Amino acid sequence: VHLAPFYRSRRINPFNFGRFARWLREQDFVLVHSQNHHAHIFATRAARKAGIASVVHQQKTLEAMPWRRRGQLHGSLNRADRVLALSPE
């Protein structure tokens, strides 16, 4: 398990996707696994940009989220190669 070394805030900065993708390639990763909303956004975009697989582990339902987060999560779920969920919702 590795933690990305350059994310100090939760703000979404488009330049960080490229930095994260480069770091993933440099480390020779073959898979990225994310477990929360914020990590899903970064992990799925950077993994796709790096050409590696991504797995999203989602614990909350889409209906329980505010509309903005729901839209962001929906995009992350669509970009992920695999999705793990704790319930059918």
mmCIF file of C-alpha atoms in Angstrom:
data_model
loop_
_atom_site.group_PDB
_atom_site.id
_atom_site.type_symbol
_atom_site.label_atom_id
_atom_site.label_comp_id
_atom_site.label_asym_id
_atom_site.label_seq_id
_atom_site.Cartn_x
_atom_site.Cartn_y
_atom_site.Cartn_z
ATOM 1 C CA VAL A 1 0.000 0.000 0.000
ATOM 2 C CA HIS A 2 1.296 3.438 -0.950
ATOM 3 C CA LEU A 3 -0.141 6.843 -0.171
ATOM 4 C CA ALA A 4 0.223 9.454 -2.881
ATOM 5 C CA PRO A 5 2.918 11.821 -1.571
ATOM 6 C CA PHE A 6 1.715 15.128 -3.014
ATOM 7 C CA TYR A 7 -1.930 15.664 -2.015
ATOM 8 C CA ARG A 8 -1.966 18.005 0.938
ATOM 9 C CA SER A 9 -5.472 19.383 0.491
ATOM 10 C CA ARG A 10 -8.830 18.102 -0.671
ATOM 11 C CA ARG A 11 -9.105 20.720 -3.409
ATOM 12 C CA ILE A 12 -9.401 19.272 -6.883
ATOM 13 C CA ASN A 13 -6.588 20.637 -9.019
ATOM 14 C CA PRO A 14 -6.552 19.314 -12.614
ATOM 15 C CA PHE A 15 -2.741 19.532 -12.727
ATOM 16 C CA ASN A 16 -2.527 16.937 -9.954
ATOM 17 C CA PHE A 17 -4.105 14.267 -12.172
ATOM 18 C CA GLY A 18 -1.082 14.407 -14.466
ATOM 19 C CA ARG A 19 1.360 14.460 -11.552
ATOM 20 C CA PHE A 20 -0.376 11.473 -9.988
ATOM 21 C CA ALA A 21 -0.410 9.571 -13.315
ATOM 22 C CA ARG A 22 3.331 10.183 -13.787
ATOM 23 C CA TRP A 23 4.037 8.992 -10.242
ATOM 24 C CA LEU A 24 1.967 5.828 -10.819
ATOM 25 C CA ARG A 25 3.956 5.048 -13.988
ATOM 26 C CA GLU A 26 7.295 5.770 -12.279
ATOM 27 C CA GLN A 27 6.399 3.372 -9.452
ATOM 28 C CA ASP A 28 5.329 0.662 -11.971
ATOM 29 C CA PHE A 29 1.878 0.263 -10.428
ATOM 30 C CA VAL A 30 -0.603 -1.970 -12.236
ATOM 31 C CA LEU A 31 -3.672 -1.141 -10.127
ATOM 32 C CA VAL A 32 -5.104 1.742 -8.091
ATOM 33 C CA HIS A 33 -7.691 1.016 -5.367
ATOM 34 C CA SER A 34 -9.614 3.901 -3.807
ATOM 35 C CA GLN A 35 -12.004 3.827 -0.852
ATOM 36 C CA ASN A 36 -13.577 7.257 -0.468
ATOM 37 C CA HIS A 37 -15.207 9.940 -2.578
ATOM 38 C CA HIS A 38 -12.253 12.272 -2.853
ATOM 39 C CA ALA A 39 -9.799 9.467 -3.598
ATOM 40 C CA HIS A 40 -12.138 8.047 -6.269
ATOM 41 C CA ILE A 41 -11.970 11.273 -8.262
ATOM 42 C CA PHE A 42 -8.170 11.359 -8.273
ATOM 43 C CA ALA A 43 -7.556 7.621 -8.566
ATOM 44 C CA THR A 44 -9.824 6.887 -11.514
ATOM 45 C CA ARG A 45 -8.673 9.868 -13.575
ATOM 46 C CA ALA A 46 -4.980 9.375 -12.874
ATOM 47 C CA ALA A 47 -5.165 5.613 -13.445
ATOM 48 C CA ARG A 48 -6.854 6.097 -16.798
ATOM 49 C CA LYS A 49 -4.258 8.710 -17.758
ATOM 50 C CA ALA A 50 -1.451 6.341 -16.660
ATOM 51 C CA GLY A 51 -2.975 3.409 -18.547
ATOM 52 C CA ILE A 52 -3.505 1.214 -15.494
ATOM 53 C CA ALA A 53 -6.559 -0.389 -13.900
ATOM 54 C CA SER A 54 -8.615 1.210 -11.122
ATOM 55 C CA VAL A 55 -10.923 -0.297 -8.505
ATOM 56 C CA VAL A 56 -13.458 1.801 -6.610
ATOM 57 C CA HIS A 57 -14.624 0.562 -3.197
ATOM 58 C CA GLN A 58 -17.834 2.452 -2.429
ATOM 59 C CA GLN A 59 -19.579 2.263 0.947
ATOM 60 C CA LYS A 60 -22.312 4.901 0.626
ATOM 61 C CA THR A 61 -25.266 4.951 -1.739
ATOM 62 C CA LEU A 62 -25.590 7.619 -4.397
ATOM 63 C CA GLU A 63 -29.005 8.657 -3.111
ATOM 64 C CA ALA A 64 -27.557 9.657 0.280
ATOM 65 C CA MET A 65 -25.148 12.178 -1.274
ATOM 66 C CA PRO A 66 -25.616 15.817 -2.257
ATOM 67 C CA TRP A 67 -26.200 16.250 -6.010
ATOM 68 C CA ARG A 68 -22.694 17.588 -6.721
ATOM 69 C CA ARG A 69 -20.933 14.681 -5.005
ATOM 70 C CA ARG A 70 -23.337 12.257 -6.622
ATOM 71 C CA GLY A 71 -22.356 13.551 -10.072
ATOM 72 C CA GLN A 72 -18.644 13.341 -9.289
ATOM 73 C CA LEU A 73 -19.008 9.819 -7.915
ATOM 74 C CA HIS A 74 -21.056 8.738 -10.913
ATOM 75 C CA GLY A 75 -18.184 9.856 -13.170
ATOM 76 C CA SER A 76 -15.663 7.980 -11.020
ATOM 77 C CA LEU A 77 -17.759 4.811 -11.126
ATOM 78 C CA ASN A 78 -17.952 5.042 -14.916
ATOM 79 C CA ARG A 79 -14.160 5.467 -15.214
ATOM 80 C CA ALA A 80 -13.347 2.586 -12.845
ATOM 81 C CA ASP A 81 -12.464 -0.819 -14.242
ATOM 82 C CA ARG A 82 -14.165 -2.548 -11.291
ATOM 83 C CA VAL A 83 -16.526 -1.404 -8.530
ATOM 84 C CA LEU A 84 -16.876 -3.023 -5.103
ATOM 85 C CA ALA A 85 -20.034 -2.143 -3.172
ATOM 86 C CA LEU A 86 -21.484 -3.155 0.161
ATOM 87 C CA SER A 87 -25.109 -3.078 -0.979
ATOM 88 C CA PRO A 88 -27.101 -3.320 -4.227
ATOM 89 C CA GLU A 89 -27.915 0.413 -4.121
#
